[in-house]
Amino acid sequence: MSIQTLVEKIKKLGSPVVAGLDARLEYIPDCLTEDIRRESGATLEAAASALLRFNFGLIDALCDVVPAIKPQAAYYELLGPAGARTLRATIRYAQEKGMYVIADVKRNDIGATASAYAESYLGCTKVWGEELPVYDCDAATVNAYLGTDGIEPFLKECRNRQKSIYVLVKTSNKSSGEFQNRDMEGKPLFVRVAEKILAWGAGLDTPCGYNEVGAVVGATYPEEQKIIRSLLPKAYFLVPGYGAQGATAQDIANAFNPDGLGAIVNSSRGIMCAWQKTGHNGTDYQEAARAEAIRMRDDIVNAIR
């Protein structure tokens, strides 16, 4: 799926929400894990099975109200090979349900290593003459720190396979300014990265008006959002920081264009852990996640009107 498909899904559902499936075991209700723990004990494989069950249930509950999911690879890597299988199965299941999948991997390197990352998450790997998909996500987050030769392999997959990337520009964490706001020849570094995105996106515009090269722009920095949006009117923004990190719907308004498009806002714990606030011990985790996604959708839509 390209950014064109994501925009169409956002329009169809009226929702600029992406559900971050960044689950830790403590986010999963006991009612989903009791039989697995009883039968398999405390193993990585059992934990991965529990996570997969939780993810599938969330996807079933969300697929007709949320256009996209964003699994953070770190939480799956914690569970080793079993976690990698769960990540792959989660991606496939979400895509079967019509959802756009952003691999939150923040990968980069140079040369052949950057190509390996790009092929793993967006393209195919060659096995004895055959091209085989690995994770085959629709998009991935990438780090620009190594420069163009670290980004080019990802751009190649965008060109050849209608995939997208989201380049880290201004992240939502408190210490992001240590580097991202440092002066670089008269402009902050995050502005220099945004300017580079314009060059990287050459030839990757889509019919909807947005480019396959997007930007990660934190909800916790609304003034920087405004600057970056003015520089990148055709870039889709992936916006972390809403909810658990303290940002409100008003804080993300600058990330959107006047047409109400241009950004997709992530919630991870807010959606996954919504069941913890209902008092039903997680038996209603699907209903709680769905209700929170709808509440978040309405909150954001009202803020950007």
CSV table of N, CA and C in Angstrom, one decimal, residues 168-170 176-196 223-225 227-228 231:
chain,number,residue,atom,x,y,z
A,168,LEU,N,12.6,10.6,10.7
A,168,LEU,CA,12.6,11.3,12.0
A,168,LEU,C,13.0,12.8,11.8
A,169,VAL,N,12.2,13.7,12.1
A,169,VAL,CA,12.5,15.1,11.9
A,169,VAL,C,12.5,15.8,13.3
A,170,LYS,N,11.4,15.8,14.0
A,170,LYS,CA,11.3,16.4,15.4
A,170,LYS,C,10.6,15.4,16.2
A,176,SER,N,14.9,15.6,22.8
A,176,SER,CA,15.1,15.7,21.4
A,176,SER,C,15.9,16.9,20.9
A,177,GLY,N,15.7,18.0,21.7
A,177,GLY,CA,16.3,19.3,21.3
A,177,GLY,C,17.8,19.3,21.4
A,178,GLU,N,18.4,18.3,22.2
A,178,GLU,CA,19.8,18.3,22.3
A,178,GLU,C,20.6,18.3,21.0
A,179,PHE,N,20.0,17.6,20.0
A,179,PHE,CA,20.6,17.6,18.7
A,179,PHE,C,19.6,18.3,17.7
A,180,GLN,N,18.3,18.0,17.7
A,180,GLN,CA,17.4,18.4,16.7
A,180,GLN,C,17.2,19.9,16.6
A,181,ASN,N,17.4,20.6,17.7
A,181,ASN,CA,17.2,22.0,17.7
A,181,ASN,C,18.6,22.8,17.7
A,182,ARG,N,19.7,22.1,17.6
A,182,ARG,CA,21.0,22.7,17.5
A,182,ARG,C,21.1,23.5,16.2
A,183,ASP,N,21.8,24.6,16.2
A,183,ASP,CA,22.0,25.5,15.0
A,183,ASP,C,22.9,24.7,14.0
A,184,MET,N,22.4,24.7,12.8
A,184,MET,CA,23.2,24.2,11.7
A,184,MET,C,23.3,25.2,10.6
A,185,GLU,N,24.3,26.0,10.6
A,185,GLU,CA,24.5,27.1,9.6
A,185,GLU,C,23.2,28.0,9.5
A,186,GLY,N,22.8,28.4,10.7
A,186,GLY,CA,21.7,29.4,10.7
A,186,GLY,C,20.3,28.9,10.8
A,187,LYS,N,20.2,27.5,10.8
A,187,LYS,CA,18.8,26.9,11.0
A,187,LYS,C,19.0,25.7,11.9
A,188,PRO,N,17.9,25.4,12.6
A,188,PRO,CA,17.9,24.2,13.5
A,188,PRO,C,18.1,22.9,12.6
A,189,LEU,N,18.7,21.9,13.2
A,189,LEU,CA,18.9,20.7,12.5
A,189,LEU,C,17.6,20.1,12.0
A,190,PHE,N,16.5,20.2,12.8
A,190,PHE,CA,15.3,19.6,12.3
A,190,PHE,C,14.8,20.3,11.0
A,191,VAL,N,15.1,21.6,10.9
A,191,VAL,CA,14.7,22.3,9.6
A,191,VAL,C,15.6,21.7,8.5
A,192,ARG,N,16.9,21.5,8.7
A,192,ARG,CA,17.7,21.0,7.6
A,192,ARG,C,17.3,19.6,7.2
A,193,VAL,N,16.8,18.8,8.1
A,193,VAL,CA,16.3,17.4,7.8
A,193,VAL,C,15.0,17.6,7.0
A,194,ALA,N,14.1,18.5,7.4
A,194,ALA,CA,12.9,18.7,6.6
A,194,ALA,C,13.2,19.2,5.2
A,195,GLU,N,14.2,20.0,5.1
A,195,GLU,CA,14.5,20.5,3.7
A,195,GLU,C,15.1,19.4,2.9
A,196,LYS,N,15.8,18.5,3.5
A,196,LYS,CA,16.3,17.3,2.7
A,196,LYS,C,15.2,16.4,2.3
A,223,GLU,N,4.9,24.3,18.0
A,223,GLU,CA,5.5,25.4,17.3
A,223,GLU,C,6.5,24.8,16.2
A,224,GLU,N,7.2,23.8,16.5
A,224,GLU,CA,8.0,23.1,15.5
A,224,GLU,C,7.2,22.5,14.4
A,225,GLN,N,6.0,21.9,14.8
A,225,GLN,CA,5.1,21.3,13.9
A,225,GLN,C,4.8,22.4,12.8
A,227,ILE,N,6.4,25.0,11.8
A,227,ILE,CA,7.5,25.3,10.9
A,227,ILE,C,7.7,24.2,9.9
A,228,ILE,N,7.6,23.0,10.4
A,228,ILE,CA,7.9,21.8,9.5
A,228,ILE,C,6.7,21.7,8.5
A,231,LEU,N,7.2,23.9,5.6
A,231,LEU,CA,8.3,23.5,4.7
A,231,LEU,C,7.9,22.2,3.9
